[in-house]
XYZ file of C-alpha atoms in Angstrom:
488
model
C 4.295 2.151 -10.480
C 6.631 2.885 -13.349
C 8.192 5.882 -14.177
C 6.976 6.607 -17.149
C 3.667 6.413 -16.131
C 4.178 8.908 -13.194
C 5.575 11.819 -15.871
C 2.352 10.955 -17.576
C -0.160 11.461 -15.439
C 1.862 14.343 -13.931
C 1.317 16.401 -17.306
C -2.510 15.056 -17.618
C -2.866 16.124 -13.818
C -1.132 19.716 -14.339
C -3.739 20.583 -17.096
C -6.746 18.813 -16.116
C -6.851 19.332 -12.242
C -5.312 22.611 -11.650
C -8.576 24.952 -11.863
C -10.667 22.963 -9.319
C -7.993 23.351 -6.335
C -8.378 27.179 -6.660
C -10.726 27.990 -2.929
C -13.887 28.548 -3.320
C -15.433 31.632 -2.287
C -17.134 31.956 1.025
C -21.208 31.636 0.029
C -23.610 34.143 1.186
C -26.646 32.373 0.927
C -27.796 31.064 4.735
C -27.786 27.200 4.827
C -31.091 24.719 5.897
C -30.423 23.024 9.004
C -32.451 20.306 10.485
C -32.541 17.035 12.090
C -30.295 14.938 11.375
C -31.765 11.493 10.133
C -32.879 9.033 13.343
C -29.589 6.702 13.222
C -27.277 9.252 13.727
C -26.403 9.168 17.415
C -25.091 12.603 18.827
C -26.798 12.351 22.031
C -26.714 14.326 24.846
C -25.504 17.172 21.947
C -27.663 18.746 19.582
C -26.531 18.026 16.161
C -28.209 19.505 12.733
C -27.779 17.927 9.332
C -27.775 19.897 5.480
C -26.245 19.422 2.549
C -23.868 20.590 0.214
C -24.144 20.006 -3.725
C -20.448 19.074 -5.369
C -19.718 18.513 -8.755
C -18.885 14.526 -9.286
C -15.944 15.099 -11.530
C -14.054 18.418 -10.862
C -12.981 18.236 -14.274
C -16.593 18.788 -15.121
C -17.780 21.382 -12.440
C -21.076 22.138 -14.636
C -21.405 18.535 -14.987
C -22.800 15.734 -12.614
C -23.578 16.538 -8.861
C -23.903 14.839 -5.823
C -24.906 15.628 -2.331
C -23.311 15.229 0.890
C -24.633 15.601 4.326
C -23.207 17.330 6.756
C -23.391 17.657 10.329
C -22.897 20.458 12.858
C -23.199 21.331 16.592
C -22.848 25.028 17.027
C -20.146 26.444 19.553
C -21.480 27.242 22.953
C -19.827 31.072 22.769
C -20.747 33.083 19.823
C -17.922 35.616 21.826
C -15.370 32.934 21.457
C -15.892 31.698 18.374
C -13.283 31.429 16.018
C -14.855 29.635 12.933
C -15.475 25.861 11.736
C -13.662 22.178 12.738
C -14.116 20.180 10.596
C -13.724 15.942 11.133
C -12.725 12.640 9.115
C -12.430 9.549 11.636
C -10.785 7.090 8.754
C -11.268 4.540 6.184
C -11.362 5.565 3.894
C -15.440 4.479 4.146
C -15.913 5.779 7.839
C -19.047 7.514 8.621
C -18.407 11.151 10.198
C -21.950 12.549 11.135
C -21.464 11.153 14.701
C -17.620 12.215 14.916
C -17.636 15.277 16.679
C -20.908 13.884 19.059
C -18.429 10.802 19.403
C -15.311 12.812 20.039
C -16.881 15.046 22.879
C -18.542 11.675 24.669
C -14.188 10.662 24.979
C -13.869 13.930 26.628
C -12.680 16.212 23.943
C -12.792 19.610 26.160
C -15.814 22.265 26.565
C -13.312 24.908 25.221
C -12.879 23.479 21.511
C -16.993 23.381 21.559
C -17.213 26.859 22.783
C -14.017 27.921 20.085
C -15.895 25.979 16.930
C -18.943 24.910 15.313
C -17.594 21.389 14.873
C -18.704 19.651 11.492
C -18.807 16.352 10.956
C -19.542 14.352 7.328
C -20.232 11.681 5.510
C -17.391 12.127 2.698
C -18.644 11.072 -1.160
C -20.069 7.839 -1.316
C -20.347 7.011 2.426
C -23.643 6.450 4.047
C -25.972 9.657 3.688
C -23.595 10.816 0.877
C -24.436 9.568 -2.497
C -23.446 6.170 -1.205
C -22.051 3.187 -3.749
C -21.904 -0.721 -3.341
C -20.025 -3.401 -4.422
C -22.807 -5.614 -3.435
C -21.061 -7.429 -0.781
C -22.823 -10.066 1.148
C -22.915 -11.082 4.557
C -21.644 -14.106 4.029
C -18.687 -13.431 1.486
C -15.294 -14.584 2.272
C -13.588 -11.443 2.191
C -11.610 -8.879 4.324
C -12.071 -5.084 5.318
C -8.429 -3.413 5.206
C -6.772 -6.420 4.223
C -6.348 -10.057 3.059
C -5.549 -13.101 4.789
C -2.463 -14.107 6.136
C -0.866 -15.853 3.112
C 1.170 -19.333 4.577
C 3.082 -19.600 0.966
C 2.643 -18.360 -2.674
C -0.146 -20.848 -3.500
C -2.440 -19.122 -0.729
C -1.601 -15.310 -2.534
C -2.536 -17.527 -5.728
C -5.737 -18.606 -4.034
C -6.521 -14.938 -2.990
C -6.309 -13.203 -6.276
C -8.712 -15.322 -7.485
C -11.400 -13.654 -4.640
C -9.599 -10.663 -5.439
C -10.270 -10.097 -9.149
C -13.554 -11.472 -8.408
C -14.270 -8.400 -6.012
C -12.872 -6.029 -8.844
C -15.140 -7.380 -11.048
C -18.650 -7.081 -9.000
C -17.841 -3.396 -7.747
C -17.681 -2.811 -11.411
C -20.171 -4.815 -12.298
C -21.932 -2.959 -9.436
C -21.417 0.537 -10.686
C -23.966 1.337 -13.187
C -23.633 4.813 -12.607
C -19.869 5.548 -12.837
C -19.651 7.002 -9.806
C -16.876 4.825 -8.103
C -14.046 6.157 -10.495
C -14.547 9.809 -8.823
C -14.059 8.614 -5.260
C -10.716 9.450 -4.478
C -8.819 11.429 -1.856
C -8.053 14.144 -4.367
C -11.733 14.792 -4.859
C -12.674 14.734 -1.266
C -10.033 17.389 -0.039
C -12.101 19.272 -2.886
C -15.746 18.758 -1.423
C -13.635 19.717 1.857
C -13.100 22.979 0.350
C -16.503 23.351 -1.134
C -18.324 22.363 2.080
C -16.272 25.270 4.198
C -17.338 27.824 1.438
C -20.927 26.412 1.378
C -20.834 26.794 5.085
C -19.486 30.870 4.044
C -16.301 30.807 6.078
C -13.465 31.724 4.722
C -11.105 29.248 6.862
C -11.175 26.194 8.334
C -9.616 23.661 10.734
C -9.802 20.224 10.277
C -9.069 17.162 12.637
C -8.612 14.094 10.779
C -7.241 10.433 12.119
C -5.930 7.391 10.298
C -6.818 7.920 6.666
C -8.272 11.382 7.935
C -4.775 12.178 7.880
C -4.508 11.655 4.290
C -6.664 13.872 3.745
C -6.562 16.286 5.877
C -2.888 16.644 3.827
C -4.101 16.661 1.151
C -6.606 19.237 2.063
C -3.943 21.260 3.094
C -1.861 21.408 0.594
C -4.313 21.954 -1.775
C -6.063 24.605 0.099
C -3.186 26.557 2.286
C -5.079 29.527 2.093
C -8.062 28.763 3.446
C -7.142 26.171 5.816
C -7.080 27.197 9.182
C -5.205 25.223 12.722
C -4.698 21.637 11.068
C -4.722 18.521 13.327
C -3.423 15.198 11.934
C -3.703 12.321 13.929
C -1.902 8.330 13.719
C -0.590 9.432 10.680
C -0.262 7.598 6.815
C 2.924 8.585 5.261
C 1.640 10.349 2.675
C -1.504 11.678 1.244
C -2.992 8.237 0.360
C -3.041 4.805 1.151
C -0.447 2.560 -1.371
C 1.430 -0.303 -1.035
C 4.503 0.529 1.113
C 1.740 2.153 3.701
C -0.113 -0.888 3.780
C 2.780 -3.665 4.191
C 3.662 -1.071 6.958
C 0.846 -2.457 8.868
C 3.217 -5.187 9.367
C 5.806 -3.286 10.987
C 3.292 -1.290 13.667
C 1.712 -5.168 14.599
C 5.328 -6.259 15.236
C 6.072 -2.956 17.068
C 2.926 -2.721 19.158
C 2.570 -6.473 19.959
C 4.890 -6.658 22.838
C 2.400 -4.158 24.865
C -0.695 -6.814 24.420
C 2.651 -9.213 25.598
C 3.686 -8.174 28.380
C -0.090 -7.007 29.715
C -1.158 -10.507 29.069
C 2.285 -12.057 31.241
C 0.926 -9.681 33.957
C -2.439 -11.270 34.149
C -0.829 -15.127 33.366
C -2.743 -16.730 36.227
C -6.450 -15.204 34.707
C -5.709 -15.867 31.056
C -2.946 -18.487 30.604
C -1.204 -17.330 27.767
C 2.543 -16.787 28.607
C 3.911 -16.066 32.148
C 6.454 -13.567 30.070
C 5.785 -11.685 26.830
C 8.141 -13.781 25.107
C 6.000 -16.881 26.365
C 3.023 -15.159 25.069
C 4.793 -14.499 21.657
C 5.297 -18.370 21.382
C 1.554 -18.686 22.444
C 0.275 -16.723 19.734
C 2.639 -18.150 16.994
C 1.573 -21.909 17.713
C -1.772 -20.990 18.121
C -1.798 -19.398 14.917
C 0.354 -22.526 13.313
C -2.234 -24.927 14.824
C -5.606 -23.117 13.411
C -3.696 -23.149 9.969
C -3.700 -26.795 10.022
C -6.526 -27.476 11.962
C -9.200 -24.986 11.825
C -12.088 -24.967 14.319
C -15.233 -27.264 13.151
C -17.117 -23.389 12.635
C -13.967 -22.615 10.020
C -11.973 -20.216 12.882
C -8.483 -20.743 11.548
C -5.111 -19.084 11.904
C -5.635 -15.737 9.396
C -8.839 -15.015 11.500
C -6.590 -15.043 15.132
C -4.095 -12.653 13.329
C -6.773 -10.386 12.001
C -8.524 -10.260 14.672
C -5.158 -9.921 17.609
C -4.158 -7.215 15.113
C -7.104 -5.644 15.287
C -7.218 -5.803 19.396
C -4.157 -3.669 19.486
C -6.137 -0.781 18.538
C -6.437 0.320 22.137
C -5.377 -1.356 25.427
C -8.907 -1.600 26.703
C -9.159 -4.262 23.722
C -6.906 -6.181 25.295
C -8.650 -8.225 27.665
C -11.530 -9.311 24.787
C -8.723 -10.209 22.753
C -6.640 -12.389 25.662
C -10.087 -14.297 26.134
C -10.227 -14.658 22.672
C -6.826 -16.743 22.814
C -8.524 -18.810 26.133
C -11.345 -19.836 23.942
C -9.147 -21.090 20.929
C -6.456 -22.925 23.110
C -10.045 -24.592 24.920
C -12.117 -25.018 21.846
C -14.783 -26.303 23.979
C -15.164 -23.234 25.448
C -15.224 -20.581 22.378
C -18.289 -18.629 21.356
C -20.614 -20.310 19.130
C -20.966 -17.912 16.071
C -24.236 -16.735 14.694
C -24.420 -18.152 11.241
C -24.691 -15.676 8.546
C -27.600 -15.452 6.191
C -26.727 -16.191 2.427
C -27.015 -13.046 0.102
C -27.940 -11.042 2.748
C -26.278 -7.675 2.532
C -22.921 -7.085 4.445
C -23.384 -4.196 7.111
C -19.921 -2.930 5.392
C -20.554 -3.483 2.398
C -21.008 0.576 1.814
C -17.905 1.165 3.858
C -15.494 -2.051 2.224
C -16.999 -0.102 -1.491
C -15.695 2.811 -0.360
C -12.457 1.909 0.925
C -11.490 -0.231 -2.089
C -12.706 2.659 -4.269
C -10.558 5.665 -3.116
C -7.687 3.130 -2.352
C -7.498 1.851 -5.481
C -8.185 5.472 -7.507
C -5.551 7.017 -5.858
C -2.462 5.214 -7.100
C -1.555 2.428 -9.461
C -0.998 -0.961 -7.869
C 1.036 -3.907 -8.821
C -1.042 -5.741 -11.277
C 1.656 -8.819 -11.884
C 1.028 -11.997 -9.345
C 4.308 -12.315 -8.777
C 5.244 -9.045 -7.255
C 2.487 -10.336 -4.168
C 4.075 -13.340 -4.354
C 7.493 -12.205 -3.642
C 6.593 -9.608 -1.216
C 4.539 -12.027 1.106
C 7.727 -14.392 1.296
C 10.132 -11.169 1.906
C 7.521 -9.785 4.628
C 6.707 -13.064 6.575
C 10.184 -13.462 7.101
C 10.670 -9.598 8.079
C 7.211 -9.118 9.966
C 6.524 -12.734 10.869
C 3.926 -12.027 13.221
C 1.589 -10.540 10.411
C 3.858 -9.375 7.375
C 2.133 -12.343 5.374
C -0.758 -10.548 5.650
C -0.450 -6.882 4.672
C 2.289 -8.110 1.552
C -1.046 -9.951 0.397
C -2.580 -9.410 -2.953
C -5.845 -6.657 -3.289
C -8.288 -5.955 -6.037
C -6.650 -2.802 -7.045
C -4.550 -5.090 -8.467
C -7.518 -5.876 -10.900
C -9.144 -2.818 -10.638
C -11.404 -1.540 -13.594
C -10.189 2.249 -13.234
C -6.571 3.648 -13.579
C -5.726 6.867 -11.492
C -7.189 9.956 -12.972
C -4.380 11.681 -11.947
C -1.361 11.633 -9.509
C -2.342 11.647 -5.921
C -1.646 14.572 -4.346
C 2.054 16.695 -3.065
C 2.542 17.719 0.171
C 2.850 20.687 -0.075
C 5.781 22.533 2.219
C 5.547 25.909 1.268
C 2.973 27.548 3.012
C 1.678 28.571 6.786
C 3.073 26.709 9.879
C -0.107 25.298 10.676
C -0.099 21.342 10.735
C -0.116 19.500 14.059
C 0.960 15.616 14.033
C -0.195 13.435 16.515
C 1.400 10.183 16.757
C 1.714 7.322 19.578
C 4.861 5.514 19.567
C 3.273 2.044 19.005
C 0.630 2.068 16.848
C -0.501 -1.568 15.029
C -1.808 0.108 11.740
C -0.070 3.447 11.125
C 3.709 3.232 12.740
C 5.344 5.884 14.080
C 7.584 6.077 10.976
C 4.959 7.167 8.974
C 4.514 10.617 11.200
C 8.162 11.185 10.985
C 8.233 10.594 6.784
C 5.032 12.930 6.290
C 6.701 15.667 9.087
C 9.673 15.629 6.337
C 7.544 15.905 3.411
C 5.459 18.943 5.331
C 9.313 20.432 6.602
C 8.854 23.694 8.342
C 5.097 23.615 8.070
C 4.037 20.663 10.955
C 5.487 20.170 14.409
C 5.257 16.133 15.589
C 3.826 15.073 18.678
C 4.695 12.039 19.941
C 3.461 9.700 23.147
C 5.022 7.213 24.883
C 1.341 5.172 24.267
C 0.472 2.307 22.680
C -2.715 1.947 20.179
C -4.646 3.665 17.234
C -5.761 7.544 18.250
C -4.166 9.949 20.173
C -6.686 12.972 20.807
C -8.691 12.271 23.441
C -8.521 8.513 22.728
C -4.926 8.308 24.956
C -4.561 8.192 28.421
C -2.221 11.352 27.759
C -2.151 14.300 29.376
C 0.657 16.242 27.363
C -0.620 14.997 24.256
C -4.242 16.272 25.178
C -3.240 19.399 26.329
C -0.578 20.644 23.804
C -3.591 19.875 20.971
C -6.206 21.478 22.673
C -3.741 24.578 22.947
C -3.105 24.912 19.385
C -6.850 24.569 18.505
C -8.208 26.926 20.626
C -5.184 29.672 21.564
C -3.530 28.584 18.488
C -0.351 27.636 20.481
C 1.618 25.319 18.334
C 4.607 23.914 19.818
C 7.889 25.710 19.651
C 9.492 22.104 18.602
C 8.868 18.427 18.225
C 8.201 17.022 21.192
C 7.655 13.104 23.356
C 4.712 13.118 25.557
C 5.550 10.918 28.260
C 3.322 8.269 29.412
């Protein structure tokens, strides 16, 4: 992004987006709850859906609405009862309806349900929520988060042709000019808009993965009315650029040698390494070989690197993803595939609109080839395992839309009230990106970390520190006198 660009849209940003960051007032009027619609599974809780009305361009507040639905289960003791929780589980392009229904099934404790109504959403665009498509297909050659792993600069050459392609039908795609207003900016406002429509005058938030973008951008946008703040496997900043997303890189290198030396353990089941520095070699020939000899159903070496990264979500992934490995070193033995059905729609295509919507709003990418180019050659050498990958070229580098304005500050003036949450190995958000959005907050967030390995901390770790210091703070409001390592 050049400089010169960033003073601009600082300027535009100062006098166009000022006025809509101001809290809403708490509404009187009672909301309509009912049932929420048949695919949203909240089981054994009792969930109710309604919706809120937000303007589409907060530059326009009399202009354009949409609607988004909302979830809630009510807290189990009206004595207890402190006020709303509100949840984002990622994406961006994640549906939230189920969140808190999915969140108490881990085990999140009886005491936040009794402290909260707990809300969960679809945010704009997603699912029940106004939702927008690209028009993907089931049987398009594209990726969710990320692109292939590029072998050398005629591969990143090869992608940004599917790239600009992709650019090109979400635009084609979006006959009503909604895409250009999904961005996280705008959905820390409906945030804001949702707790007033609700008529509290505060609210907590849990967010993970992207939900951490947001939920600091909520937050700084809304200190006021923003209540006990949880922030969970953190992005850096408030969005989703560049630098966050080669970082992927750096959290598959870091969190590799878990799956490594689980897999050396179990040597005589799966036969992948009888150290984790055999299974290291195991992986990078298997990944060479598929490269030049794909499988005769097209499984080739980006698709074991996607999908490996991918397993190190969680450890109880790892076992699908060793036999994974077993079935590509025995071809005769892997899966056959269920073909896909031409032109049939994707099942993510809603999600994949989304994501590529608010990730490419937010900031300005690197239009210029070259810039992928070089990055994928300085990455695979860094990050070999999957730098090649996340350096790789995306259609916001063709996107239709340039940033409506900048993304948003962290702010660090303001309460004390941020929580971070952050395992030490983590494939997709690294632990350096807790400790460079701590900085940003200063004096305002105290950092969490575990000694664990994988994607989710809250109730999705085997931790007992972890799970007990959060639950503190969001229902006593205890927030830890100091930084501290949860140890495994």
């Amino acid at each position: 992004m050049k400089l010169a660009f960033i003073g601009t849209l600082g300027l535009i940003g100062a006098l166009l987006v000022g006025e809509p960051t101001k809290a809403q007032p708490a509404e009187a009027e009672p909301r309509r709850w009912a049932a929420c619609p048949a695919e949203v599974i909240t089981a054994p809780f009792v969930a109710q859906c309604t919706t809120v009305t937000v303007p589409l361009d907060y530059r326009d507040p009399d202009g354009a609405t949409i609607d988004l639905m909302v979830s809630r289960i009510a807290a189990t003791d009206p004595a207890k009862r402190r006020g709303i929780l509100m949840f984002n589980p990622g994406g961006p392009g994640g549906t939230g309806l189920d969140q808190p229904a999915f969140l108490l099934n881990k085990g999140m404790p009886a005491s936040v349900l009794a402290s909260y109504d707990l809300i969960g959403m679809d945010t704009r665009g997603v699912g029940h929520s106004s939702p927008v498509s690209c028009g993907f297909t089931a049987d398009d050659a594209y990726w969710a988060n990320i692109p292939p792993y590029a072998g050398d600069t005629a591969a990143v050459t090869a992608q940004s042709k599917i790239a600009a392609e992709v650019a090109q039908r979400c635009a084609a795609n979006d006959t009503d000019g909604r895409l250009r207003h999904l961005t996280t900016a705008n959905t820390a406002r409906d945030l804001d808009r949702i707790r007033a429509a609700l008529g509290e005058k505060k609210a907590s938030f849990y967010g993970a993965s992207y939900g951490s973008a947001l939920g600091a951008a909520y937050v700084s946008l809304f200190p006021d009315s923003t209540d006990r703040i949880v922030l969970d496997s953190n992005l850096a900043d408030t969005h989703l650029d560049r630098d966050s997303l080669r970082r992927y890189a750096r959290g598959f290198e870091e969190t590799f040698p878990d799956f490594a030396a689980w897999a050396a353990q179990r040597h005589t089941a799966y036969g992948l390494g009888q150290t984790p520095a055999a299974v290291r070699r195991t992986f990078v020939t298997l990944a060479e070989r598929l490269d030049r000899t794909p499988t005769a159903d097209g499984f080739n070496g980006a698709h074991l690197r996607y999908l490996t990264f991918a397993g190190l979500y969680h450890p109880i992934q790892y076992g699908a993803t060793a036999r994974l490995w077993q079935s590509m070193l025995n071809p005769a033995t892997a899966p056959v595939p269920t073909p896909e059905t031409p032109g049939a729609p994707s099942p993510v295509d809603n999600a994949l609109t989304v994501y590529l919507a608010v990730t490419c709003n937010d900031v300005a990418w690197p239009k210029d080839l070259a810039t992928y180019q070089r990055d994928v050659e300085t990455d695979r050498e860094r990050y070999p395992l999957f730098g090649a990958a996340a350096a790789n070229i995306m259609p916001c580098a063709y996107w239709k839309h340039e940033p409506a304005e900048p993304p948003v500050k962290v702010d660090a003036k303001g309460p004390a009230n941020v929580l971070l949450l952050q395992n030490r190995h983590d494939p997709v958000t690294p632990a350096v990106n807790a400790e460079l959005l701590q900085r940003k907050f200063g004096k305002r967030a105290r950092l969490v970390t575990t000694d664990g390995s994988g994607h989710g901390v809250y109730v999705l770790s085997d931790n007992a520190c972890a799970l007990n210091l959060t639950t503190s703070y969001l229902v006593d409001g205890r927030m830890p006198t100091r930084d501290t390592t949860c140890r495994a």
